[in-house]
Coordinates of C-alpha atoms and ligand atoms in Angstrom, one line a residue:
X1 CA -84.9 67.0 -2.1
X2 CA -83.9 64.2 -4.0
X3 CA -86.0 62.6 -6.7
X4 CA -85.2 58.7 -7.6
X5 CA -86.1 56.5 -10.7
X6 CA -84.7 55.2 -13.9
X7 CA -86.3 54.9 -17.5
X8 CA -85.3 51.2 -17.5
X9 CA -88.4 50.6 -15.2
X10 CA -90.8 51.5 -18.1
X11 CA -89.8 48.0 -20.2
X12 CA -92.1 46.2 -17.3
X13 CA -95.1 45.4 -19.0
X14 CA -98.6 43.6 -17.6
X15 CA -100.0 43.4 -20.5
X16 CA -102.5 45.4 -23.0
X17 CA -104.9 47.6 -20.8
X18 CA -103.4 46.9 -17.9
X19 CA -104.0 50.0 -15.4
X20 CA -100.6 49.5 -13.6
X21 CA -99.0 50.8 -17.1
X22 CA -96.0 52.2 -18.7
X23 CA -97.5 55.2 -19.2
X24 CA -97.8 56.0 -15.7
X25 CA -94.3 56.6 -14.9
X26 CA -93.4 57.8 -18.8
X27 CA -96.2 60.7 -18.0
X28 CA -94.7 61.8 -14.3
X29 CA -91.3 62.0 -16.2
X30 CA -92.5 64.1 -18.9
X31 CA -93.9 66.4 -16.8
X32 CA -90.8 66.7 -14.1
X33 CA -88.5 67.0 -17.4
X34 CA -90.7 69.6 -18.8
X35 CA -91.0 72.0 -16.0
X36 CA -87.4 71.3 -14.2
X37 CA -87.2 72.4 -10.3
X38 CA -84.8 74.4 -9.1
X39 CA -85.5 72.3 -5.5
X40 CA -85.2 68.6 -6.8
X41 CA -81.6 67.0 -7.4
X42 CA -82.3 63.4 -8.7
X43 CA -80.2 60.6 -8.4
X44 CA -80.3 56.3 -9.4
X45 CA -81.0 53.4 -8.0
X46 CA -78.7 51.8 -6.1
X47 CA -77.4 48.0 -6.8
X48 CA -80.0 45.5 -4.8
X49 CA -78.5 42.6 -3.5
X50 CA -79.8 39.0 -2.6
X51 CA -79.7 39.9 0.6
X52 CA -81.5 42.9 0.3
X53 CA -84.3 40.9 -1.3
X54 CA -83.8 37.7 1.6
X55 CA -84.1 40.5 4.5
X56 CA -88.1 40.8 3.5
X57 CA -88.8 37.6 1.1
X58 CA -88.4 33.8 1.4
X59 CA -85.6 32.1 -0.7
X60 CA -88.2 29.9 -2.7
X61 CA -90.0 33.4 -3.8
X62 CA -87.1 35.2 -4.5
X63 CA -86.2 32.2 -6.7
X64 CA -89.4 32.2 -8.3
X65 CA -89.0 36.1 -9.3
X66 CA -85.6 36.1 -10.7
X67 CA -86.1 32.4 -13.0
X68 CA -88.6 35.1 -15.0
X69 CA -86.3 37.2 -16.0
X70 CA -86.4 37.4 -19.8
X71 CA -89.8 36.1 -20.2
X72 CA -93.5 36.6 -20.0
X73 CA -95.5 35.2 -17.4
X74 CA -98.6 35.5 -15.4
X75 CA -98.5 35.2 -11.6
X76 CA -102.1 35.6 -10.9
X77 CA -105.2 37.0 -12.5
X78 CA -103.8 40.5 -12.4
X79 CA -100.2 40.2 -12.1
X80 CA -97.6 39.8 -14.7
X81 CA -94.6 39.8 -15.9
X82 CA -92.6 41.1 -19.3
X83 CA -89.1 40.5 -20.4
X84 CA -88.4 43.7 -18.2
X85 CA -89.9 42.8 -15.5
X86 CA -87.0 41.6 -13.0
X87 CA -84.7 44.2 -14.0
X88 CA -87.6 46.7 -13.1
X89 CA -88.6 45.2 -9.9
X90 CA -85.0 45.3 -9.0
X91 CA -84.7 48.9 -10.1
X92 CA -87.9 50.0 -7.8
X93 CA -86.1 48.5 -5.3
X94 CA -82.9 50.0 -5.5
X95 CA -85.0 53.2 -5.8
X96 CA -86.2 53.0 -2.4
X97 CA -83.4 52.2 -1.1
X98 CA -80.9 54.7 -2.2
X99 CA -84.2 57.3 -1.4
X100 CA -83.2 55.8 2.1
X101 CA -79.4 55.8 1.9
X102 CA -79.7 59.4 0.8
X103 CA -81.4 60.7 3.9
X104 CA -79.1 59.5 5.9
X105 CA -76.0 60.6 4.0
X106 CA -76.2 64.4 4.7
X107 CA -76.8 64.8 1.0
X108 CA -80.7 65.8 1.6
X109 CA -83.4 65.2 3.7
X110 CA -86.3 64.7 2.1
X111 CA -86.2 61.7 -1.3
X112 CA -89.4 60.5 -3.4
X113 CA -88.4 57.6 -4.7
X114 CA -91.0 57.3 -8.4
X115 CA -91.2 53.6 -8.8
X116 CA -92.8 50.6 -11.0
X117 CA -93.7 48.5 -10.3
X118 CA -94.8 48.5 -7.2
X119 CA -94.6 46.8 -3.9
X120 CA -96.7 46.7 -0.9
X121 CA -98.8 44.1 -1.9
X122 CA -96.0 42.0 -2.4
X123 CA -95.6 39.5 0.8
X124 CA -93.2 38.0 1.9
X125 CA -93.4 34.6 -0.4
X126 CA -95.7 35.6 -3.2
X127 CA -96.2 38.5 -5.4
X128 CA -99.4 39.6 -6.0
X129 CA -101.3 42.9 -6.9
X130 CA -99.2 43.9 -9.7
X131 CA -96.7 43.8 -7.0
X132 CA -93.1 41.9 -7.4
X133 CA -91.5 43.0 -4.6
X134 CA -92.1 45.0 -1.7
X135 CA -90.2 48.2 -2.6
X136 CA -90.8 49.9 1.2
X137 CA -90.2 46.9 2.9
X138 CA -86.8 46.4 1.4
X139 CA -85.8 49.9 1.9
X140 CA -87.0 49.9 5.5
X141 CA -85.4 46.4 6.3
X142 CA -82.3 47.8 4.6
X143 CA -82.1 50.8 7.3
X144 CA -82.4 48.8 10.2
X145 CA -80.1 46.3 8.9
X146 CA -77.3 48.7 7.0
X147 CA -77.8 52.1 8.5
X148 CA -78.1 51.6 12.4
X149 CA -82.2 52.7 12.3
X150 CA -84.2 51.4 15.1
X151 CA -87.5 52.5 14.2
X152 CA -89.3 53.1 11.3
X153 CA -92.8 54.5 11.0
X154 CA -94.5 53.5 7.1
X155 CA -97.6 55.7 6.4
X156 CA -99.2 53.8 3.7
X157 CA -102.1 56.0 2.0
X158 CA -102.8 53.9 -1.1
X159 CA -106.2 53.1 -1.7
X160 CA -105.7 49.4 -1.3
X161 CA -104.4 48.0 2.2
X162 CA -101.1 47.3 2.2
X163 CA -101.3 43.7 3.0
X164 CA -97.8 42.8 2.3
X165 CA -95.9 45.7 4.0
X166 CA -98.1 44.4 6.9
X167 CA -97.9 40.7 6.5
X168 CA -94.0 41.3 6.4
X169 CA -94.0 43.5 9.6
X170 CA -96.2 41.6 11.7
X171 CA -95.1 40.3 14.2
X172 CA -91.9 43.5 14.7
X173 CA -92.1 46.2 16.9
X174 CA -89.2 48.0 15.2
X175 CA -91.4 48.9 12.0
X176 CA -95.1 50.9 12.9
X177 CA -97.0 50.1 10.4
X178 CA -100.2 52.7 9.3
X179 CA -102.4 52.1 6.9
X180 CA -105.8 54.5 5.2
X181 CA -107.5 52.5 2.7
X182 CA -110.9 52.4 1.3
X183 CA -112.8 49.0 2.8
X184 CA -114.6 46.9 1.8
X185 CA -112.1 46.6 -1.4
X186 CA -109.5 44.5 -2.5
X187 CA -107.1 43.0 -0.9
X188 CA -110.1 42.6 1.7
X189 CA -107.4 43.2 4.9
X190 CA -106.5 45.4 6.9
X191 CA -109.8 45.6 9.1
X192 CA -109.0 47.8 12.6
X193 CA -108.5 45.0 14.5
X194 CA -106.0 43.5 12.5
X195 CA -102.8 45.2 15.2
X196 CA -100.1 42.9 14.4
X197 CA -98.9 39.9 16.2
X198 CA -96.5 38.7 19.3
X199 CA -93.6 41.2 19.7
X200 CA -95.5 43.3 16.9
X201 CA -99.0 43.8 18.7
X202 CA -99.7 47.4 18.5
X203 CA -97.2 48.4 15.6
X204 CA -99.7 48.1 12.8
X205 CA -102.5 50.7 12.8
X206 CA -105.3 49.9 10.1
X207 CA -107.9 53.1 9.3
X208 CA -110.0 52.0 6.9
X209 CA -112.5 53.8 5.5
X210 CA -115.8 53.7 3.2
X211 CA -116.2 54.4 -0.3
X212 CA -117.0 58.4 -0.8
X213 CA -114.5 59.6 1.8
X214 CA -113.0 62.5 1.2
X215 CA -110.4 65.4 1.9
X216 CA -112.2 66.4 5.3
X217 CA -112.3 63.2 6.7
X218 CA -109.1 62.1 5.7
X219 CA -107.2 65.1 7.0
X220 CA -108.8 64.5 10.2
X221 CA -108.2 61.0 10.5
X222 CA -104.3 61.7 9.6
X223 CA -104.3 64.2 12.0
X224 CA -105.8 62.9 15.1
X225 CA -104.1 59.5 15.0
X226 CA -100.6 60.1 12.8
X227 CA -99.0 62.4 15.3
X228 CA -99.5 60.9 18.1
X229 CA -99.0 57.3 17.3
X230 CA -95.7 58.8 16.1
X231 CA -95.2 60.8 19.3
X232 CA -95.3 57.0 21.3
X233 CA -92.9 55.7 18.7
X234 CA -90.1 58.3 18.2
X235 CA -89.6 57.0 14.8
X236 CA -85.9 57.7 13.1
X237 CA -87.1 57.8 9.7
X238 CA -90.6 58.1 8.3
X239 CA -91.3 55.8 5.0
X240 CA -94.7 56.4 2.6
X241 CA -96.4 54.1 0.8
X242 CA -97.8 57.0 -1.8
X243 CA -100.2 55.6 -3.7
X244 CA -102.5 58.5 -5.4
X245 CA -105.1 55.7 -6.3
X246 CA -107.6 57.0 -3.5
X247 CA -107.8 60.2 -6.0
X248 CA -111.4 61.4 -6.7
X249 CA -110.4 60.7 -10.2
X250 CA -109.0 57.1 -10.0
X251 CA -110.7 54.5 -12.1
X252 CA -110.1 51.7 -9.4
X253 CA -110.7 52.9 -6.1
X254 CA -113.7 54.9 -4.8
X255 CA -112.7 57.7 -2.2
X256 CA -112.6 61.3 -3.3
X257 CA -109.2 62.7 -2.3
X258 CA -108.0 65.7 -4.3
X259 CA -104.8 66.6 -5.1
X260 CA -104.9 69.4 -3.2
X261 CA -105.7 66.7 -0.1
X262 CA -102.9 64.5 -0.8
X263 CA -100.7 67.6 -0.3
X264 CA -102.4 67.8 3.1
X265 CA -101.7 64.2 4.1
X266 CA -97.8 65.0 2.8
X267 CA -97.8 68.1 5.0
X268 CA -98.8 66.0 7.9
X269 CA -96.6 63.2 7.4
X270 CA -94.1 65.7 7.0
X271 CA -94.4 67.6 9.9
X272 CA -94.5 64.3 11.6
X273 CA -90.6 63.5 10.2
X274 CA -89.6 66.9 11.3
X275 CA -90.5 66.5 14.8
X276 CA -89.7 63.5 15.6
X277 CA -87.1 61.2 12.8
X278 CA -85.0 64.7 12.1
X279 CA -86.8 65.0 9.3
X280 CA -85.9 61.9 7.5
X281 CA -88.9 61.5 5.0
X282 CA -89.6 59.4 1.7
X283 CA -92.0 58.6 0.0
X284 CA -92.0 55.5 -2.2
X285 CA -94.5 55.6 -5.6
X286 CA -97.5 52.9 -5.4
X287 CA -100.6 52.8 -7.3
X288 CA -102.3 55.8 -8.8
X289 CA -103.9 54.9 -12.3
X290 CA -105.4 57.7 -13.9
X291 CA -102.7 59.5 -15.0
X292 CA -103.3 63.2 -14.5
X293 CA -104.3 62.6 -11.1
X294 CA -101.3 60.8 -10.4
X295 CA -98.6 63.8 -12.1
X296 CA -101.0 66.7 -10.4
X297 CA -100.6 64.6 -7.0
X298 CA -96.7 63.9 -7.1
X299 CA -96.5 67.2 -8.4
X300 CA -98.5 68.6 -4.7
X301 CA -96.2 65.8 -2.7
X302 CA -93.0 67.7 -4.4
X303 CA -94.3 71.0 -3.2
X304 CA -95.1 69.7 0.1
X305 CA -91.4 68.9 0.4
X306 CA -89.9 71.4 -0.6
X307 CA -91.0 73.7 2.0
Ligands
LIG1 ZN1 -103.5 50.8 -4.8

């Protein structure tokens, strides 16, 4: 499997305290560089161009983005922007796509593409959510528009709905769109009956769920509706939105997934890929924000994988 990121992604910085911090990324790095697999080849991100970014975003907020580069800013109450920022939004980006690119290119099948900042609450003209740009949109819209895809399925199992991924998608019936998150909690979407619009009613599936859930339920849940809304949809490649913020241990969200459970959601989301998108999977890094939680969950994603 293929594993991609780039240090250069750690010079984006929200500030003092901020949960959505360096250390995140610097700690999963560590730990891969500390106990090396024999499984895991890794590569870089590839070059994101303006077109990459115009296929999901509007002109005026692409604009807005890249006029920050170099500077600090604040683009609401909880997301900002360092001197780094740009480069690393355009480096989570390219991240996700090559992840993409690479299952397709008969190098591997399986990528993880470990990311920051990240992206699904980015919509399509405004960051928000310590989100700059919607990493999994960009990579999705860049296999249907480079790589011949006709259908992708995104699994999104951050604890937050994924309000841009589905604000960006609404209305298309070549991206499914299925989202757990803890409700009520922010962004305050994502309710069941929210099932996309005109062409793209029926290709986004909300689940969300209350506060307290945990590894039982959410096994269940993935199990009884992933399969066979991915059965109907015969996706060709199967995205993840892997956020490890609905972790027992997470400071911001409140469900009680383990890390053993997230390795059950990545089994069933794999098994999903096998069977039906020749086993094209990847996932894409979202939140996660206490840090042990978040290396011990990759870490149970990897092995998932690698099987
Ligand atoms: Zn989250």
């Amino acid at each position: 499997m293929l594993l991609v990121t780039d240090d250069r992604m750690l010079e984006h910085d929200s500030g003092l305290t901020h949960p959505e911090c360096p250390r995140r990324l610097a700690a999963l790095l560590e730990a891969l560089r500390a106990q090396p697999r024999d499984d895991v080849v890794w590569g870089e991100p590839a070059a994101v161009t303006e077109a990459d970014l115009l296929a999901v975003h509007t002109p005026e907020h692409v604009a807005r983005i890249e006029a920050l580069r170099g500077s600090s800013a604040k683009l609401d109450w909880d997301t900002g922007v360092s001197p780094g920022s740009v480069d690393a939004a355009h480096l989570a980006a390219g991240c996700a796509i090559e992840a993409v690119r690479s299952v397709f290119g008969g190098e591997t099948r399986r990528a993880f593409a470990l990311v920051r900042p990240p992206g699904h609450h980015a919509e399509s003209g405004r960051a928000m959510g310590f989100c700059l740009y919607n990493n999994i949109a960009i990579a999705a819209r860049y296999a249907t528009r480079n790589l011949g895809v006709e259908r992708v399925l995104i699994v999104d199992w951050d604890v937050h709905h994924g309000n841009g991924t589905q604000e960006i998608f609404d209305a298309d019936a070549d991206v499914l769109f299925v989202s757990s998150h803890q409700s009520p909690l922010y962004p305050g979407t994502g309710a069941i009956d929210e099932r996309g619009k005109g062409a793209g009613l029926g290709y986004t599936v909300n689940l969300p769920v209350p506060a307290g859930t945990d590894d039982e339920t959410m096994i269940a849940l993935y199990r009884d509706v992933v399969p066979p809304v991915a059965a109907r949809f015969a996706p060709d490649l199967v995205l993840v939105s892997a956020g490890f913020d609905a972790h027992r241990d997470d400071p911001l969200g409140g469900l009680e997934v383990t890390t053993k459970g997230f390795g059950a959601l990545c089994g069933i989301v794999r098994d999903v890929a096998d069977r039906f998108a020749d086993g094209r999977l990847v996932l894409v890094l979202e939140g996660g924000y206490d840090v042990e939680a978040l290396v011990d969950s990759t870490f149970a994603c990897l092995d998932v994988m690698a099987e």
